[in-house]
Short mmCIF file of C-alpha atoms and ligand atoms in Angstrom, two decimals:
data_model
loop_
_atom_site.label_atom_id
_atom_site.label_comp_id
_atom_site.label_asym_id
_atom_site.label_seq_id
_atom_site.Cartn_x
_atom_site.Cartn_y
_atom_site.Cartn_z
CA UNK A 1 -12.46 7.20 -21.38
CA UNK A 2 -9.67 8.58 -19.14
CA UNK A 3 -6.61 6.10 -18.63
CA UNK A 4 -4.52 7.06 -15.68
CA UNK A 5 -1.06 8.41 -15.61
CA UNK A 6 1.75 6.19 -15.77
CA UNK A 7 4.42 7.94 -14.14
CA UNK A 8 3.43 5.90 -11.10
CA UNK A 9 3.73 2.82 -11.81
CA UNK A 10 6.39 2.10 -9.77
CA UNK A 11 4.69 3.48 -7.06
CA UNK A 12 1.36 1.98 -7.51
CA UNK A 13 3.21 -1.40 -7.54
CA UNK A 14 3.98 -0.61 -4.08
CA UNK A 15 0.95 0.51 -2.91
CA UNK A 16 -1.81 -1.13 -5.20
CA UNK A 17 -2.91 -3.69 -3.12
CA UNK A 18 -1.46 -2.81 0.00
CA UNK A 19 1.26 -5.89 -0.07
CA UNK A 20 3.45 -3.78 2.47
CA UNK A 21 0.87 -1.86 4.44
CA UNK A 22 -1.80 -4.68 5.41
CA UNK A 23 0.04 -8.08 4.14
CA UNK A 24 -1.49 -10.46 2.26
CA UNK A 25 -3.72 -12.15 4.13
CA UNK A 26 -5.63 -8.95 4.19
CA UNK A 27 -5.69 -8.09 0.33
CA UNK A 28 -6.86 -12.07 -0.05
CA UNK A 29 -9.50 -10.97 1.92
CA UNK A 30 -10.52 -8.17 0.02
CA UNK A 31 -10.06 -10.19 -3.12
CA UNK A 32 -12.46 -12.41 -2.25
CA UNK A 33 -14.86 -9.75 -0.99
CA UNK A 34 -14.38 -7.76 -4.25
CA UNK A 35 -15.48 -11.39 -6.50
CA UNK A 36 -18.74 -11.99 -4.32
CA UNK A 37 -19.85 -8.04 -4.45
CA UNK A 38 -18.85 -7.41 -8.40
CA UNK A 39 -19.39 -11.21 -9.29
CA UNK A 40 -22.45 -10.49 -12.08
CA UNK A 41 -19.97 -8.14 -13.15
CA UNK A 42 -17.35 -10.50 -13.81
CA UNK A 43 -20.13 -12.76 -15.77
CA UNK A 44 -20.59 -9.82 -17.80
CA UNK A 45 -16.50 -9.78 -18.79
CA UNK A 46 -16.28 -13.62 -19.22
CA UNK A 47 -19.38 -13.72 -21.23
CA UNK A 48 -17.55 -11.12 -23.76
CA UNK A 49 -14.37 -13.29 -23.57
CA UNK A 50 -16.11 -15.99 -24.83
CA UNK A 51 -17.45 -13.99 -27.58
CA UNK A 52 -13.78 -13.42 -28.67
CA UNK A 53 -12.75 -16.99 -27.98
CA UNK A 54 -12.52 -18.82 -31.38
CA UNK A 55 -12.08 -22.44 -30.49
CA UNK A 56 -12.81 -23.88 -26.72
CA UNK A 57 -9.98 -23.17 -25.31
CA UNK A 58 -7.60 -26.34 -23.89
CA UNK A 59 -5.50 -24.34 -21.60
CA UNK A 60 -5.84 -21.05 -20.32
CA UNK A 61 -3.20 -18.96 -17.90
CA UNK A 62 -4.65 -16.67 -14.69
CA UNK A 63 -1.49 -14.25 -15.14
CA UNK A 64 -1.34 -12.89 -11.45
CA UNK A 65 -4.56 -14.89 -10.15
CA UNK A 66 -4.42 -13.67 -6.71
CA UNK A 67 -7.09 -15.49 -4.57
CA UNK A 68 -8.43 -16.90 -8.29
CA UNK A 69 -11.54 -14.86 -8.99
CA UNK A 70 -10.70 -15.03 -12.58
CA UNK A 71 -9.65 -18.83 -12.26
CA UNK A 72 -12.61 -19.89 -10.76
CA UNK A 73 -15.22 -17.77 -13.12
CA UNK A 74 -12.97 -18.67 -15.68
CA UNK A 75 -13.31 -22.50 -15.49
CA UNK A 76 -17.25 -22.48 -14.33
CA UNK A 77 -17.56 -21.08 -18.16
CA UNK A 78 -15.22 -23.13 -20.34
CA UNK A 79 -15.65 -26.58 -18.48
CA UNK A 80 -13.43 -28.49 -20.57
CA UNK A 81 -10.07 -26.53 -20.36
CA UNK A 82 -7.23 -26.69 -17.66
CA UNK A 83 -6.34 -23.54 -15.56
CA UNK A 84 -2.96 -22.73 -14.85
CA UNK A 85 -2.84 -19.95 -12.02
CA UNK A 86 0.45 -17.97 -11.83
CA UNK A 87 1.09 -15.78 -9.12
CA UNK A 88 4.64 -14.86 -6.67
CA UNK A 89 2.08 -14.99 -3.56
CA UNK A 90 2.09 -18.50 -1.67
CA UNK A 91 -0.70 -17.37 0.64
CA UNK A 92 -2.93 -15.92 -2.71
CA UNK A 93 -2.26 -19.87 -4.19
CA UNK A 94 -3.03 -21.60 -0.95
CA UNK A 95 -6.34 -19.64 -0.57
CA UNK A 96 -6.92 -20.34 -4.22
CA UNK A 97 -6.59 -24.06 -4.47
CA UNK A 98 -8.58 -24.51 -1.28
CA UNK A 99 -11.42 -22.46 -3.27
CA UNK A 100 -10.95 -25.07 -6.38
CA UNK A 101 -10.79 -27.73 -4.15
CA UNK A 102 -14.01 -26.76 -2.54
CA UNK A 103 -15.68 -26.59 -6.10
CA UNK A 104 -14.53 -30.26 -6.99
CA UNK A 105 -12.26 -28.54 -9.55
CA UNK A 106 -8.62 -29.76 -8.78
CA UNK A 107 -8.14 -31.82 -12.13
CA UNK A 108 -8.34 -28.74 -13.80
CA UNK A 109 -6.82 -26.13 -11.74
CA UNK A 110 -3.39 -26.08 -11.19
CA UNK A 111 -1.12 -23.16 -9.62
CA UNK A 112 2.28 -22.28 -10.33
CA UNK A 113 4.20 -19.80 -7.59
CA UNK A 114 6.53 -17.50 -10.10
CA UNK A 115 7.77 -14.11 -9.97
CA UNK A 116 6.18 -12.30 -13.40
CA UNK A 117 9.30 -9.78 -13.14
CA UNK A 118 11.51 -12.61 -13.63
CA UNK A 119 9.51 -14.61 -16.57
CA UNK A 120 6.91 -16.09 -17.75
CA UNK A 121 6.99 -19.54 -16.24
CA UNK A 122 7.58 -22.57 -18.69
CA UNK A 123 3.89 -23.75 -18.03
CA UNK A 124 3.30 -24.75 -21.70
CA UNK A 125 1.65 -23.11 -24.68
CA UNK A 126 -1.15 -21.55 -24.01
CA UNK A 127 -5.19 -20.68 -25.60
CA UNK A 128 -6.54 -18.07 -23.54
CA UNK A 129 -4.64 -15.58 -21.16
CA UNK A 130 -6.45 -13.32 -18.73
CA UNK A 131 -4.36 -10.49 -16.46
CA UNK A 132 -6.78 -8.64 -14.55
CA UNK A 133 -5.31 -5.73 -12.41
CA UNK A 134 -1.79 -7.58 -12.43
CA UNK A 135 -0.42 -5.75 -15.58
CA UNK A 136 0.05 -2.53 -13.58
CA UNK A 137 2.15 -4.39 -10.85
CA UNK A 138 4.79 -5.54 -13.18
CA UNK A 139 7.91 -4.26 -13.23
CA UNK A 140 8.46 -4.69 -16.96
CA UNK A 141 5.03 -5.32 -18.75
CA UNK A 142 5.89 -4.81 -22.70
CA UNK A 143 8.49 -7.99 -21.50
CA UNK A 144 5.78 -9.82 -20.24
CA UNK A 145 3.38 -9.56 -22.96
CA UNK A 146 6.12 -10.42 -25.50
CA UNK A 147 6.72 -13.29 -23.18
CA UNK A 148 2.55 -13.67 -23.20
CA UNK A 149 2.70 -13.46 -26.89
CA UNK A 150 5.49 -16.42 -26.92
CA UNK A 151 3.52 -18.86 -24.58
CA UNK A 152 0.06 -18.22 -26.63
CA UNK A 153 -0.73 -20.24 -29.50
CA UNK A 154 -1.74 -18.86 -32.71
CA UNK A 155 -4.66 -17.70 -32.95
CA UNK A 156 -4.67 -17.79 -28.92
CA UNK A 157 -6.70 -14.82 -26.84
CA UNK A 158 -4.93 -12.11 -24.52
CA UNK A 159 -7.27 -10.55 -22.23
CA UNK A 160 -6.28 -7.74 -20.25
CA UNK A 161 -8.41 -5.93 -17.38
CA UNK A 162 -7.87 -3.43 -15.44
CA UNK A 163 -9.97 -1.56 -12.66
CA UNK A 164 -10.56 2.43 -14.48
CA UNK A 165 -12.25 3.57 -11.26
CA UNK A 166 -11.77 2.05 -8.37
CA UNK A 167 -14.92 0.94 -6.16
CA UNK A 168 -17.42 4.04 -4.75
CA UNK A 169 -19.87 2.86 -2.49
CA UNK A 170 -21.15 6.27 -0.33
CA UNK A 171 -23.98 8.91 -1.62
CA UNK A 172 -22.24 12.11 -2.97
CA UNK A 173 -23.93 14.22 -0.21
CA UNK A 174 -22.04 11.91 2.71
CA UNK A 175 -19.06 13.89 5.18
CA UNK A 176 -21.17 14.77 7.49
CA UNK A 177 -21.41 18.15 6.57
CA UNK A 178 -18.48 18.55 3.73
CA UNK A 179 -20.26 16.66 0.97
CA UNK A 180 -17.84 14.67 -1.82
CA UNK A 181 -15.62 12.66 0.73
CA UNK A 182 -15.79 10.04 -1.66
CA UNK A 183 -14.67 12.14 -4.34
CA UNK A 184 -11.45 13.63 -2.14
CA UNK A 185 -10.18 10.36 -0.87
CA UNK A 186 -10.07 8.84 -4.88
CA UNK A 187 -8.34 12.01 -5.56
CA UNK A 188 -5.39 11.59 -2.95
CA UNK A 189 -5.61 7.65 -3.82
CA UNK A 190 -4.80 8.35 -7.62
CA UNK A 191 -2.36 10.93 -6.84
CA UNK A 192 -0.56 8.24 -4.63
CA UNK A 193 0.20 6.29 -7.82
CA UNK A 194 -2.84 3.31 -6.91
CA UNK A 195 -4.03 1.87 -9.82
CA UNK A 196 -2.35 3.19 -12.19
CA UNK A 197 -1.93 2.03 -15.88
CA UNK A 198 -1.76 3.27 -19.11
CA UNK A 199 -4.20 2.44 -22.32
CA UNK A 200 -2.49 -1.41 -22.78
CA UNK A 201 -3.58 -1.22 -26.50
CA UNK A 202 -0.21 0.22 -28.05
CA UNK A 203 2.11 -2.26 -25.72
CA UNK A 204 -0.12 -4.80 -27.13
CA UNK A 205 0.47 -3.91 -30.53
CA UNK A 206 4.17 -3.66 -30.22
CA UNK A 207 4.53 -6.88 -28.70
CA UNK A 208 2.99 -8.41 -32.03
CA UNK A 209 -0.89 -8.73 -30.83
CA UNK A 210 -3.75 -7.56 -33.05
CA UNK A 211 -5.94 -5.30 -30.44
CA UNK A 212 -9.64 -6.86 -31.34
CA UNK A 213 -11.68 -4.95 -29.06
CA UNK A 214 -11.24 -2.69 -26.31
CA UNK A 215 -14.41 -2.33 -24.10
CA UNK A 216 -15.38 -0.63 -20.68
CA UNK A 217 -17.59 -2.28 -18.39
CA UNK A 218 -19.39 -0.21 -15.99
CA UNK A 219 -21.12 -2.16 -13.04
CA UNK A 220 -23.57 -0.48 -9.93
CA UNK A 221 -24.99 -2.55 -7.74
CA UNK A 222 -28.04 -1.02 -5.89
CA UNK A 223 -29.19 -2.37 -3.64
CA UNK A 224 -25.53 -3.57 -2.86
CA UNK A 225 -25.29 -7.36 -1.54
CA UNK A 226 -25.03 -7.84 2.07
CA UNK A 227 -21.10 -8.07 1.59
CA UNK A 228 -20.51 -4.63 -0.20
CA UNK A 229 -20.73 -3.46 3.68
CA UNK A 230 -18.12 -5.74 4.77
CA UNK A 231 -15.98 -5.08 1.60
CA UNK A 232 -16.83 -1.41 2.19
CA UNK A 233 -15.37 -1.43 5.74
CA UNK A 234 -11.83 -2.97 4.46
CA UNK A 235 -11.83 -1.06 1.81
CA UNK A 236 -12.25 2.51 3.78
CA UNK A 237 -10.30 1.33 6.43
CA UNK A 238 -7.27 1.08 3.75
CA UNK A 239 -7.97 4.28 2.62
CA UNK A 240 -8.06 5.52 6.08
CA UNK A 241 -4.56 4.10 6.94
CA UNK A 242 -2.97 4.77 3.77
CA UNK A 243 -4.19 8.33 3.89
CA UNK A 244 -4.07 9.38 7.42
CA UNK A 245 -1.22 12.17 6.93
CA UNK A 246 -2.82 13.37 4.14
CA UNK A 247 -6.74 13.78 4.33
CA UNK A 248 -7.80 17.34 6.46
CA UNK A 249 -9.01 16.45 10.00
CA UNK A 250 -12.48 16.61 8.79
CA UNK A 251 -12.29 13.84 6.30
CA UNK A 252 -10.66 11.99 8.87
CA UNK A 253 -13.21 12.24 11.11
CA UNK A 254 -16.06 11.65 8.80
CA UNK A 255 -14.06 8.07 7.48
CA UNK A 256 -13.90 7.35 11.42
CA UNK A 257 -17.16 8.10 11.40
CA UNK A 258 -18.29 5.28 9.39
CA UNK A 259 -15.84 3.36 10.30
CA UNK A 260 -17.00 3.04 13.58
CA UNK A 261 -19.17 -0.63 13.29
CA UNK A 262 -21.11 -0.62 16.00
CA UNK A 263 -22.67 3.21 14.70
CA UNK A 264 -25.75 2.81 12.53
CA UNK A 265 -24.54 5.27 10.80
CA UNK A 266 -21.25 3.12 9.96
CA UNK A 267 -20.61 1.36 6.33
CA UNK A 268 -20.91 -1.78 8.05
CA UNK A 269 -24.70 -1.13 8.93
CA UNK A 270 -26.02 1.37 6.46
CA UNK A 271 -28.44 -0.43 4.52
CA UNK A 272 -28.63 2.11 1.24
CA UNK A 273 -24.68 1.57 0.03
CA UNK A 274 -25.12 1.53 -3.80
CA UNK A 275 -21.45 -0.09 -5.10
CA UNK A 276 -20.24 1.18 -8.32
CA UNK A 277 -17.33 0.38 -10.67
CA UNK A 278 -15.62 0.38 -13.79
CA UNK A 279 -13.21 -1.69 -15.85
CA UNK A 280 -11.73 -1.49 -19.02
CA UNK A 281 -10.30 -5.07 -20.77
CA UNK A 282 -8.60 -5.34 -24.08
CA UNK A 283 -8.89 -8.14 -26.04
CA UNK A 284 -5.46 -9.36 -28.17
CA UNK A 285 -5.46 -12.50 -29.92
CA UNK A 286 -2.00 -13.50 -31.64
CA UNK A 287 -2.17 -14.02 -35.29
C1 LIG B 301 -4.79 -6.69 -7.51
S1 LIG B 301 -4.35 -8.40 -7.45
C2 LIG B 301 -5.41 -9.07 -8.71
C3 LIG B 301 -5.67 -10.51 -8.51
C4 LIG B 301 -6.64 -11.17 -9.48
N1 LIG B 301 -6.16 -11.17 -10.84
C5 LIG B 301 -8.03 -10.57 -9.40
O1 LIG B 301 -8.49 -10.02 -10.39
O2 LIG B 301 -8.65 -10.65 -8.34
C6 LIG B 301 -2.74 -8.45 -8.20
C7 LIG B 301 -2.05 -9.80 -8.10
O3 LIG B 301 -0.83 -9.76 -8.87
C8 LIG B 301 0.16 -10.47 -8.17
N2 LIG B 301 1.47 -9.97 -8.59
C9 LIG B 301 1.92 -8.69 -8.49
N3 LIG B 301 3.18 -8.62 -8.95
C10 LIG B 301 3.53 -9.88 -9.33
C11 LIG B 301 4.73 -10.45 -9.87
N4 LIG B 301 5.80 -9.71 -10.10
N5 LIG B 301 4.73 -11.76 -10.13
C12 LIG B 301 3.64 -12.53 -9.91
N6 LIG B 301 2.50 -12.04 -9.39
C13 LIG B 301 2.44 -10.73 -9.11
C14 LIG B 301 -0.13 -10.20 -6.70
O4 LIG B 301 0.45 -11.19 -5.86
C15 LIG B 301 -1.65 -10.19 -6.67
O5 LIG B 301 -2.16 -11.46 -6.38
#
């Protein structure tokens, strides 16, 4: 397994997400998009979280929910505990509690708007934590977990995901005539700092957690679900924006290519997208 570079990090905190390129309301969308495309996926993770669990857990902490994929997953498989959701973004919590309100879940779920680079938030001690791709984003992260380690119970579970490829969705042979566009773009992407993190493990060590597993998780969904074009299109469309001074014209013209949605040719309507992707969590527990 390959773990990214961290010299980044800063940079990826910036850019990860697009917070200053497309605003929020466009990453919640993507969020969302990315939970009903890769949600078996996310069974997959939760399933091997409860593996690791060793009592139900009463309380459990989304560190840097977002739109609260991992809330919402999170209390669908341990239906007796309470969900505290932390996040800095208003909009992500507003979107979130509307999705737990939806689900008839709002005695369980609550959300707390804090900013992780300050501290954790006094929310109470804690069973389970889960940080998926928010660990990268923070400014400090060794403080957080120590802070993670303090709010966890003994005995309590830290899970930590991250994405360790981000999404592909188009055929190698695709770029209209300069095969491997896919392969270029995630090249300039990961040189722009997105994404990146280092292996968690030894940060999880030194802030006093026992690493019990580390696992990857690879995921391909073919035939993709009718949103993988939709989450395809945002997702290119980023890349296309983000990378428009960099990518040769030809690249260019291929992403406008299938960015185009009224083209059959264009993400939107191709019906043979195959959607792959990988993670890698760590499980911690305190002792
Ligand atoms: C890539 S999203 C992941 C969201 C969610 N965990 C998921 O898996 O879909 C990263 C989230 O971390 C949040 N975040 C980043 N930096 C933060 C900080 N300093 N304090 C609180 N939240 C932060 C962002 O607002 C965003 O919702």
């Amino acid at each position: 397994m390959t773990h990214h570079a961290h010299q980044h990090e800063h940079h990826a905190h910036r850019h990860d997400g697009g917070h200053t390129h497309r605003g929020e309301a466009g990453l919640a969308d993507l969020l969302d998009l990315d939970a009903e495309v890769f949600a078996p996926h996310l069974d997959d993770l939760i399933t091997w979280v409860d593996e690791h669990t060793t009592a139900t857990p009463g309380t459990i902490a989304d560190v840097g929910s977002g739109t609260g994929t991992g809330t919402l997953a999170l209390a669908r498989r341990f239906e007796a505990a309470r969900i505290v959701a932390v996040d800095q973004s208003p909009a992500m919590l507003d979107r979130l509690r509307d999705a737990a309100r939806a689900r008839g879940l709002t005695d369980r779920v609550r959300t707390v708007e804090a900013d992780l680079d300050d501290a954790w938030p006094p929310i109470g001690s804690v069973d389970l934590a889960w940080a998926a791709a928010s660990l990268h984003h923070v400014e400090d992260p060794d403080r957080l977990l120590r802070d993670l380690h303090g709010a966890l119970a003994p005995g309590g579970l830290l899970v930590v995901v991250e994405m360790d490829t981000l999404p592909r969705f188009l055929p190698h042979d695709i770029g209209f005539g300069r095969p491997g566009l896919e392969e270029r773009y995630h090249e300039e992407v990961a040189r722009d700092g997105w994404n990146a993190y280092p292996n968690w493990g030894s940060h999880l060590e030194r802030a006093g957690f026992e690493v019990v597993q580390e696992r990857d998780f690879a995921f391909e969904a073919h035939p993709a679900p009718p949103s993988a074009n939709r989450y395809a299109r945002d997702y290119l469309g980023r890349v296309r924006s983000a990378l428009a001074d960099r990518l040769g014209a030809d690249d260019l013209a291929a992403l406008d290519r299938l960015l185009r949605d009224e083209a059959p040719e264009s993400v939107l309507n191709r019906a043979e997208l195959t959607v792959r992707r990988a993670r890698t969590a760590w499980a911690a527990r305190r002792p």
